[in-house]
PDB file of C-alpha atoms in Angstrom:
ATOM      1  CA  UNK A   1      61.683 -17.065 -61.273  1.00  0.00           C
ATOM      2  CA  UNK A   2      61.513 -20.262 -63.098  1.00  0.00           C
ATOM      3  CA  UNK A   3      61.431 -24.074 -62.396  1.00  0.00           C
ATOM      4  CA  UNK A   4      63.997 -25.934 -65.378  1.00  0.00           C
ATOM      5  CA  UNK A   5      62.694 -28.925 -67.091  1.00  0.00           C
ATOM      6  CA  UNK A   6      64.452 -31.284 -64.642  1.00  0.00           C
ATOM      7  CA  UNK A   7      62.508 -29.904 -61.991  1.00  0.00           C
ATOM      8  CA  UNK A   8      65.436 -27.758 -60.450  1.00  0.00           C
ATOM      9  CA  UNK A   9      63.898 -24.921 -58.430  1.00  0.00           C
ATOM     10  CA  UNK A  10      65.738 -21.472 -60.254  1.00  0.00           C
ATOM     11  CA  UNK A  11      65.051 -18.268 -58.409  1.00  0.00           C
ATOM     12  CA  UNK A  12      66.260 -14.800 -59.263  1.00  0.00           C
ATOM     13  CA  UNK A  13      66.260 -11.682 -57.041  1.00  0.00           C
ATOM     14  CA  UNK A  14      67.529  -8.235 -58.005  1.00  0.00           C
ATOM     15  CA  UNK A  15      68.828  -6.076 -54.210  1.00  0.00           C
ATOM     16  CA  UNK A  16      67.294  -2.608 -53.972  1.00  0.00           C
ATOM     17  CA  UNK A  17      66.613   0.004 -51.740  1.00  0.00           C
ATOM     18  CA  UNK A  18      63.949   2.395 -51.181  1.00  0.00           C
ATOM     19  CA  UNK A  19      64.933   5.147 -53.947  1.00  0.00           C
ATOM     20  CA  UNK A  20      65.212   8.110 -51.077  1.00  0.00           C
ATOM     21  CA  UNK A  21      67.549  10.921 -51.023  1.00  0.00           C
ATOM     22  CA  UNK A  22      70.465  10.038 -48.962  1.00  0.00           C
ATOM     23  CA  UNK A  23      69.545   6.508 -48.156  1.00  0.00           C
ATOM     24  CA  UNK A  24      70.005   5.076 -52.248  1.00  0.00           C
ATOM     25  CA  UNK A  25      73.094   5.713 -54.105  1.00  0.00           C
ATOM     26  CA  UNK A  26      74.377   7.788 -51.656  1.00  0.00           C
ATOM     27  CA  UNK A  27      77.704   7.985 -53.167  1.00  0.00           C
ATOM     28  CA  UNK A  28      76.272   8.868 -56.411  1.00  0.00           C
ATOM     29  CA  UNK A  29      74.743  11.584 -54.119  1.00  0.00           C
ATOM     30  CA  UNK A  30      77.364  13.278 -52.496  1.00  0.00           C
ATOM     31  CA  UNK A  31      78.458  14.324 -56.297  1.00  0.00           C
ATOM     32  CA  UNK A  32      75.561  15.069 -58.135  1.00  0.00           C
ATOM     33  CA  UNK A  33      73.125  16.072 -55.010  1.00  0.00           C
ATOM     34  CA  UNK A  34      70.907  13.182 -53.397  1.00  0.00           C
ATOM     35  CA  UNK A  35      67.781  14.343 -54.958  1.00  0.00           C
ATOM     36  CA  UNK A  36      68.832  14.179 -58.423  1.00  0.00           C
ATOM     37  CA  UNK A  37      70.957  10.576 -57.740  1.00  0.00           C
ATOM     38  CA  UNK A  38      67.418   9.061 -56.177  1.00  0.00           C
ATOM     39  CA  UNK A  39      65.317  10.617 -58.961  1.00  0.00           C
ATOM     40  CA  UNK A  40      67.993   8.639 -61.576  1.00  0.00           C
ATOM     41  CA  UNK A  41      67.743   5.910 -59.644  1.00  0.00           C
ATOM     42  CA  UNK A  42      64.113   5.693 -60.001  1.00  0.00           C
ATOM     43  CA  UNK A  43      64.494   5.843 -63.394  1.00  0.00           C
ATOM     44  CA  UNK A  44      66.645   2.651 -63.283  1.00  0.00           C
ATOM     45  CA  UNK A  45      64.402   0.649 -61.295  1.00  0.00           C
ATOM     46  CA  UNK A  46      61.331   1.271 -63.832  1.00  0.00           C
ATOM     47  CA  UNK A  47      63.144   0.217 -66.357  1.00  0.00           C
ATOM     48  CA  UNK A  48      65.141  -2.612 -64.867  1.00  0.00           C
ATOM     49  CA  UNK A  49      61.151  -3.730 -64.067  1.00  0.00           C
ATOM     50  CA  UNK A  50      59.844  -3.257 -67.569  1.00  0.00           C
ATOM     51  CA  UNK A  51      62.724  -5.207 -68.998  1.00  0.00           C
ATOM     52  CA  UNK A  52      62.243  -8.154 -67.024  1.00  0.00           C
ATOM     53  CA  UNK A  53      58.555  -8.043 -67.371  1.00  0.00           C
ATOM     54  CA  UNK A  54      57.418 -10.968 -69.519  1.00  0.00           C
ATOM     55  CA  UNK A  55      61.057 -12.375 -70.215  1.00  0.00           C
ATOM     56  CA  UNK A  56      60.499 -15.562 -68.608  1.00  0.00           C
ATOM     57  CA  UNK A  57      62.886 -14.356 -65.594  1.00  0.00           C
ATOM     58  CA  UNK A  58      60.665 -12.148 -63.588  1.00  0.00           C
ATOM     59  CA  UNK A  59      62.536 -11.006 -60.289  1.00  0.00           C
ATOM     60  CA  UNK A  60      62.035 -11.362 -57.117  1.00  0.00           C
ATOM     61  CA  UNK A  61      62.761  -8.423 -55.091  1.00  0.00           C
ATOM     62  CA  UNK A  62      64.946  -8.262 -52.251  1.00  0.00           C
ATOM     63  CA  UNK A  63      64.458  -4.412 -50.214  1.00  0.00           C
ATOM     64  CA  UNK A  64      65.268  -2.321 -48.183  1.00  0.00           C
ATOM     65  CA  UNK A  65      63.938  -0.940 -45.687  1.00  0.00           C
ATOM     66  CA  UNK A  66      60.947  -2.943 -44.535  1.00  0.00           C
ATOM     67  CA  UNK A  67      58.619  -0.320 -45.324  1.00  0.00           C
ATOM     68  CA  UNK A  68      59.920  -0.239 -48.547  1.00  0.00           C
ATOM     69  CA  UNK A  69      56.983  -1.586 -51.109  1.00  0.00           C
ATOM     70  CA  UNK A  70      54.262   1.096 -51.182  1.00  0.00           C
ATOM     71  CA  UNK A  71      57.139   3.597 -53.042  1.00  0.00           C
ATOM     72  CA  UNK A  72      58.325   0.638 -54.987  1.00  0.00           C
ATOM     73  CA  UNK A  73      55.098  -0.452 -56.826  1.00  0.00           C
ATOM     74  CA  UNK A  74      54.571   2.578 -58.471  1.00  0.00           C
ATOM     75  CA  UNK A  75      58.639   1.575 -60.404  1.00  0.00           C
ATOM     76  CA  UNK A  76      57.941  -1.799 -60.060  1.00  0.00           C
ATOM     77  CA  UNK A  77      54.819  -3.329 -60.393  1.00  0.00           C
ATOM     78  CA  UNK A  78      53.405  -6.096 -57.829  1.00  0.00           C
ATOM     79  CA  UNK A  79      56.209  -8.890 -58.293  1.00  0.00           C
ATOM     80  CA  UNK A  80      55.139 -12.391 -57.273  1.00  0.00           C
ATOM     81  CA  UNK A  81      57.835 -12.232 -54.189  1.00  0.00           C
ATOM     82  CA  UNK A  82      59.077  -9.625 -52.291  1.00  0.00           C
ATOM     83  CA  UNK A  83      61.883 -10.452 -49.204  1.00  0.00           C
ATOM     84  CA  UNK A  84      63.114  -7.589 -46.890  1.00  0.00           C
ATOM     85  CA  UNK A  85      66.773  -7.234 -45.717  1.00  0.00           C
ATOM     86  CA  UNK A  86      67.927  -7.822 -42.507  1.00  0.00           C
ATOM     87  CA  UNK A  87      70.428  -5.212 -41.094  1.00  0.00           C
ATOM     88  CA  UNK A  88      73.825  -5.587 -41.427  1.00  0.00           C
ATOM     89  CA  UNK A  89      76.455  -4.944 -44.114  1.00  0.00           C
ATOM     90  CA  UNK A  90      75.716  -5.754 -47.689  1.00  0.00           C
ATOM     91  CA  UNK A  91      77.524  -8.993 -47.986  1.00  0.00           C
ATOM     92  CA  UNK A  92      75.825 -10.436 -44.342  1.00  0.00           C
ATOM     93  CA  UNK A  93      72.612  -9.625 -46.547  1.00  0.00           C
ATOM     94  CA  UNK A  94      73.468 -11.028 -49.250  1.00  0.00           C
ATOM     95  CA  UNK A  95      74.299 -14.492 -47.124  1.00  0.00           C
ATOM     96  CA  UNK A  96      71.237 -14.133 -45.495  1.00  0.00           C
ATOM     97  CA  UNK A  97      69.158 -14.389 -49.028  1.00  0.00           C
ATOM     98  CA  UNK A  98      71.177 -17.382 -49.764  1.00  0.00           C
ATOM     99  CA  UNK A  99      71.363 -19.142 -46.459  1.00  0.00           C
ATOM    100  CA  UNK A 100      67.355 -19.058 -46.168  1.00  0.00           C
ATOM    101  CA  UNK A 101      67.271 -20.209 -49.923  1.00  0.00           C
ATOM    102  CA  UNK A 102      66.477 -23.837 -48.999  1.00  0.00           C
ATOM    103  CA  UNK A 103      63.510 -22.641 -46.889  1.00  0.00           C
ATOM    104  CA  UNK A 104      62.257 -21.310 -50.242  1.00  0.00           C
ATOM    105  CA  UNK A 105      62.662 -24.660 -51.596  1.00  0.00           C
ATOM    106  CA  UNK A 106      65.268 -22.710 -53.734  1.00  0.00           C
ATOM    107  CA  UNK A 107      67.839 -25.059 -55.168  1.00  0.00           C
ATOM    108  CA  UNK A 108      69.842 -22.086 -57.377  1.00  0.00           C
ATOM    109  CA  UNK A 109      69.747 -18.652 -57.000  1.00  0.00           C
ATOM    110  CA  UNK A 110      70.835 -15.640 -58.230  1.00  0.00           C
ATOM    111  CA  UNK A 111      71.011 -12.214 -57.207  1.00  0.00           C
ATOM    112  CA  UNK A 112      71.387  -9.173 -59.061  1.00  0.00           C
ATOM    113  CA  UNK A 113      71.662  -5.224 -58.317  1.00  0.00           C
ATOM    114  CA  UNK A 114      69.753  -2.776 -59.789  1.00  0.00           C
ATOM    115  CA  UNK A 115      71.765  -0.192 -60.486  1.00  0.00           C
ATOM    116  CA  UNK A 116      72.922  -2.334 -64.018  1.00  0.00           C
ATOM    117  CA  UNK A 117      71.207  -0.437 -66.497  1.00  0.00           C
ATOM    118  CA  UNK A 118      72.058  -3.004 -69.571  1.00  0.00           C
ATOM    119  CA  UNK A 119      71.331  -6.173 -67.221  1.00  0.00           C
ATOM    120  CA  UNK A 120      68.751  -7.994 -69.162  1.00  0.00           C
ATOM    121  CA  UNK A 121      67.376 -11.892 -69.165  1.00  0.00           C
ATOM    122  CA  UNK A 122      69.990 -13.013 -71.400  1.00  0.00           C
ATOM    123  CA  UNK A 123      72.302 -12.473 -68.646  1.00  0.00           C
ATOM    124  CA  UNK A 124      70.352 -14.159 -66.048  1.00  0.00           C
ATOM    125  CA  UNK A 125      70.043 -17.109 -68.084  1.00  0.00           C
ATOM    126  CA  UNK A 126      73.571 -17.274 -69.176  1.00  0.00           C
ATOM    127  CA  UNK A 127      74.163 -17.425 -65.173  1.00  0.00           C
ATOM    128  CA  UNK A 128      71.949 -20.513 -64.500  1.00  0.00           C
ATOM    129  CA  UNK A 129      72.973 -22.353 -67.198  1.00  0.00           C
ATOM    130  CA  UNK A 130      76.671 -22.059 -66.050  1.00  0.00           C
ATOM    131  CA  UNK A 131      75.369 -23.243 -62.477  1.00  0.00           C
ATOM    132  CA  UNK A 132      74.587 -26.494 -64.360  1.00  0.00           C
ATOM    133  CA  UNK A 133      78.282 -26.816 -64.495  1.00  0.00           C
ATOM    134  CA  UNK A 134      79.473 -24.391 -61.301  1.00  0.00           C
ATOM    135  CA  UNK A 135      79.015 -23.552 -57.952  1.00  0.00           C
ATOM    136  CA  UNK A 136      79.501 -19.965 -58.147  1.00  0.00           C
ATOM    137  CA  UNK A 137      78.706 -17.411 -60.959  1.00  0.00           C
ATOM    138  CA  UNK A 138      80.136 -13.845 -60.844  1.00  0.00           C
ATOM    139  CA  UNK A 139      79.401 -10.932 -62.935  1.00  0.00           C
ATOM    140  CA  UNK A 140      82.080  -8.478 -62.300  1.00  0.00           C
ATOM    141  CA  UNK A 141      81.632  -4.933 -62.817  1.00  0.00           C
ATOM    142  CA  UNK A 142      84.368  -2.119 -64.057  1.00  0.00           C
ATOM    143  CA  UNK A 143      85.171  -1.004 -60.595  1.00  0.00           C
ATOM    144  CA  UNK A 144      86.710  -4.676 -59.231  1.00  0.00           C
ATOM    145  CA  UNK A 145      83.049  -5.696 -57.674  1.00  0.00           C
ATOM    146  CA  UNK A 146      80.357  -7.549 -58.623  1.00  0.00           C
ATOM    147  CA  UNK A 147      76.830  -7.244 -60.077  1.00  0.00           C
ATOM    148  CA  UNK A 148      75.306 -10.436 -59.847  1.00  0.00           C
ATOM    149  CA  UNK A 149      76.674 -13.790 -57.909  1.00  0.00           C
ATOM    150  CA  UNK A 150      74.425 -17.067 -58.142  1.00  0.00           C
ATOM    151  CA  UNK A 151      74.759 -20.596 -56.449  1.00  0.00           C
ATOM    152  CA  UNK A 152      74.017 -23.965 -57.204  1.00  0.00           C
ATOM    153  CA  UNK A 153      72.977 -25.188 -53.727  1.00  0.00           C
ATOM    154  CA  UNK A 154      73.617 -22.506 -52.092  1.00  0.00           C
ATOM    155  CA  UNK A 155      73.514 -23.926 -48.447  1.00  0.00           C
ATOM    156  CA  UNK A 156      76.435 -25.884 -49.785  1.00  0.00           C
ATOM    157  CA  UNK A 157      78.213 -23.373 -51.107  1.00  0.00           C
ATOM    158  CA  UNK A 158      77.715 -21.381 -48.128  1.00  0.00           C
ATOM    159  CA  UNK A 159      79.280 -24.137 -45.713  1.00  0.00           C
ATOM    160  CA  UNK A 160      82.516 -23.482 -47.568  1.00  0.00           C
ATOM    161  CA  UNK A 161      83.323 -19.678 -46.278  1.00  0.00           C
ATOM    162  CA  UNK A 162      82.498 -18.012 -49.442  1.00  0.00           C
ATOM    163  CA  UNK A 163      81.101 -14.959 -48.332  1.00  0.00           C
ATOM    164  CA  UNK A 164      82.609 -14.994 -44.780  1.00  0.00           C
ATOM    165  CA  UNK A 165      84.881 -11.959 -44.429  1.00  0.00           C
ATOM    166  CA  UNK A 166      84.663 -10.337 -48.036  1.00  0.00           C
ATOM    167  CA  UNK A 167      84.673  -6.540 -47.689  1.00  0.00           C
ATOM    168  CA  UNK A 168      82.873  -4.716 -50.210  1.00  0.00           C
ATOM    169  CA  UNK A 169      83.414  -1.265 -51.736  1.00  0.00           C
ATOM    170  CA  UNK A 170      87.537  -1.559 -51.479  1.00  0.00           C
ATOM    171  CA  UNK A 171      88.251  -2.397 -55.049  1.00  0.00           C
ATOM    172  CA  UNK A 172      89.022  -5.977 -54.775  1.00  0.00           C
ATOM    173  CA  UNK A 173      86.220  -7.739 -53.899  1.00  0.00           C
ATOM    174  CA  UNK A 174      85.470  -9.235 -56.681  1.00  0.00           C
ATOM    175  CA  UNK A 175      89.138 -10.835 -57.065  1.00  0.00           C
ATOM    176  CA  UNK A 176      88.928 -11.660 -52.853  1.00  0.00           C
ATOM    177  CA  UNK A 177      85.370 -13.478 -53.332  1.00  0.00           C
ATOM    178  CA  UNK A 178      86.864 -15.661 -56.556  1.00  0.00           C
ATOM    179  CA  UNK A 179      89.998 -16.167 -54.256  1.00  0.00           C
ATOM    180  CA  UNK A 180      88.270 -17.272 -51.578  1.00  0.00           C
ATOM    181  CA  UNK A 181      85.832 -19.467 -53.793  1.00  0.00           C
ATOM    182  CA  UNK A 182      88.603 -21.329 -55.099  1.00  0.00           C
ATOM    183  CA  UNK A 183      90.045 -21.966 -52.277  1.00  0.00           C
ATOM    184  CA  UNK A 184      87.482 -23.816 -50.736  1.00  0.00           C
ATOM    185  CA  UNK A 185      87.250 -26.345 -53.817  1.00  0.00           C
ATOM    186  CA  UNK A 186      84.362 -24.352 -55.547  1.00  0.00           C
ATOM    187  CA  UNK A 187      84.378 -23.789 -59.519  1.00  0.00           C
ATOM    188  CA  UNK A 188      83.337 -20.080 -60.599  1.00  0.00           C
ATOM    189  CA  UNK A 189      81.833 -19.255 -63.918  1.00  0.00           C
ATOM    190  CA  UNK A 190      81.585 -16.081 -65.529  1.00  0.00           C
ATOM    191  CA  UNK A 191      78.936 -13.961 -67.356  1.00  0.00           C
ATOM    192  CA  UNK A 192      79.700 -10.894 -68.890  1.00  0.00           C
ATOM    193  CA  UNK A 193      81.392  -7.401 -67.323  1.00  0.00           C
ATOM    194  CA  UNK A 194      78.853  -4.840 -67.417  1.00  0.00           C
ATOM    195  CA  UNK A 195      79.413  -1.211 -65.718  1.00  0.00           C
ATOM    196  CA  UNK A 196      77.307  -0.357 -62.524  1.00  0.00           C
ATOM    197  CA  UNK A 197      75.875   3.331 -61.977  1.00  0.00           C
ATOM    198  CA  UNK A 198      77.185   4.254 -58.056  1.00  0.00           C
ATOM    199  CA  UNK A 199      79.822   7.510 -59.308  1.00  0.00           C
ATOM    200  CA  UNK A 200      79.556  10.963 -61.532  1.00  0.00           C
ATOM    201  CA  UNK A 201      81.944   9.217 -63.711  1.00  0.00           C
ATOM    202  CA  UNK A 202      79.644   6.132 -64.662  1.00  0.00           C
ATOM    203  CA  UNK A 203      77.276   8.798 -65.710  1.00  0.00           C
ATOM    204  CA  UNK A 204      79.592   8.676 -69.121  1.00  0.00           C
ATOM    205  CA  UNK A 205      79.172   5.449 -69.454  1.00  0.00           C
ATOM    206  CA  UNK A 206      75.417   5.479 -68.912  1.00  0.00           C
ATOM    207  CA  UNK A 207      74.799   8.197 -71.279  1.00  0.00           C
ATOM    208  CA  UNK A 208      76.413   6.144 -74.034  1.00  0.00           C
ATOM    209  CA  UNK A 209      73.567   3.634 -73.902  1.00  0.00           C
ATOM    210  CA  UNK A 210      71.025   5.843 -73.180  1.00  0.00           C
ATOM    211  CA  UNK A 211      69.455   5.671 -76.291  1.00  0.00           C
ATOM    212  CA  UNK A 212      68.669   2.472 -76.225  1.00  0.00           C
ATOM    213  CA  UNK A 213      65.040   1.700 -76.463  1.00  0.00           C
ATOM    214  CA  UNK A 214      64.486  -0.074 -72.755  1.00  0.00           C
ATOM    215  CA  UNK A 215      66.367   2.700 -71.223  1.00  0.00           C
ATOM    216  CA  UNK A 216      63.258   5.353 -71.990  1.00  0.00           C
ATOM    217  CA  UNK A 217      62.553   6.141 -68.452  1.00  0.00           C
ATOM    218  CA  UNK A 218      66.439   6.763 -67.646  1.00  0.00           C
ATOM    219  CA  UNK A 219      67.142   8.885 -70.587  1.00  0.00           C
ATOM    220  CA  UNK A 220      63.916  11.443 -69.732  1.00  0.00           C
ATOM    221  CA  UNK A 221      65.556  11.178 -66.257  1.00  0.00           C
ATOM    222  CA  UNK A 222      69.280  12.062 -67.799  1.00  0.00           C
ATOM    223  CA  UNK A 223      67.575  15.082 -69.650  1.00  0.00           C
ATOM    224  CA  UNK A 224      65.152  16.482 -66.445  1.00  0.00           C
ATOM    225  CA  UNK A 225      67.911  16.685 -64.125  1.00  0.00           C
ATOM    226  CA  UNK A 226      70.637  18.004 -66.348  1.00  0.00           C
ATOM    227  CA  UNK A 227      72.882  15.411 -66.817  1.00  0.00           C
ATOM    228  CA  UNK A 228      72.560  14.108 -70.468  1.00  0.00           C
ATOM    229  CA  UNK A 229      75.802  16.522 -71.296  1.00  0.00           C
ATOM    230  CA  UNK A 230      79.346  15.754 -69.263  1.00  0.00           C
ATOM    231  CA  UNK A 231      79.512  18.997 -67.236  1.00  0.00           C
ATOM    232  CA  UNK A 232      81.997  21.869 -69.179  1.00  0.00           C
TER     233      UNK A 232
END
């Protein structure tokens, strides 16, 4: 979290949950088993944490459940801020870290998930210097959703609709958010696609990067639980 020179009030959050078998990356779960998806998971989150540590963009976390922390600081360290989600669906959440953003004294945000294991700070400042210029920034992922969204004024952007009946997990939420967005007289910006980990199948794509040197924790992970090798 960071204040510009113009005195603008930037905050960035990155959405987890609790990394416990059948309550994080549940889908991922149901393929691989629910132990070894929340013991990848894990993996993620420590280094998602290490990467950010010292960049000059050091998240806030936003998690789930309440009771959440104690298991976190071990992957995460003792961030400066720490929010809880409310109940509900993930894109009420999501409005409800934006809508309270002016309470914060929060004048652009962005949120990110955690599951992205080649998000870094480059990205995060790519998406607050394009809400210089927008209201909305999107990073879309592979699947036709999203990994990060950010607003300039976000109690303004909020006004307008633009996360007020978007569905997620069907495919097209990315294209129905940007839809919607535009229709309500709001520019969009763009950073970069990256892939998100939630299926067996993005385990291909998060092999390929695995040797990359901020992915340590992940690749032990990969190799402990059998799944540095595509099955067959």
């Amino acid at each position: 979290m960071s204040a510009t020179d113009g005195g603008i009030k930037e905050a960035f959050y990155i959405i987890a949950k609790a990394p416990r078998p059948g309550f994080a990356k549940t889908r991922l779960g149901e393929e691989i088993g629910h132990e070894r998806a929340a013991a990848l998971y894990r993996a993620l989150l420590q280094d998602l944490a290490a990467r950010f540590s010292g960049s000059g963009y050091e998240p806030g976390w936003y998690l789930t459940p309440p009771d959440a922390l104690p298991e976190m600081r071990p992957l995460i360290g003792s961030p400066s801020k720490v929010l809880f989600q409310e109940e509900g669906d993930l894109t009420r959440r999501q409005r409800e870290l934006f809508r309270l953003a002016a309470g914060r004294e929060e004048e652009r945000v962005v949120l990110a998930g955690a599951d992205v294991p080649t998000l870094d700070a480059g990205i995060v400042r790519t998406a607050f210097e394009l809400l210089e210029v927008h209201d909305l920034v999107l990073g879309p992922t592979r699947d036709g959703g999203y990994y990060l969204i950010g607003m300039r004024d976000p109690g303004v952007t909020l006004s307008r609709g633009v996360l007020d009946g978007v569905p997620m997990g069907t495919g097209s939420e990315l294209d129905d958010l940007a839809r919607k967005a535009r229709g309500s007289g709001l520019s969009v910006g763009w950073v970069e696609r990256l892939f998100d980990v939630d299926t067996a199948e993005d385990l291909e794509s998060l092999r390929k990067v695995a040797n990359r040197g901020d992915l340590a924790n992940t690749r032990a992970a990969l190799e402990a639980l059998g799944l540095s090798h595509e099955p067959g």
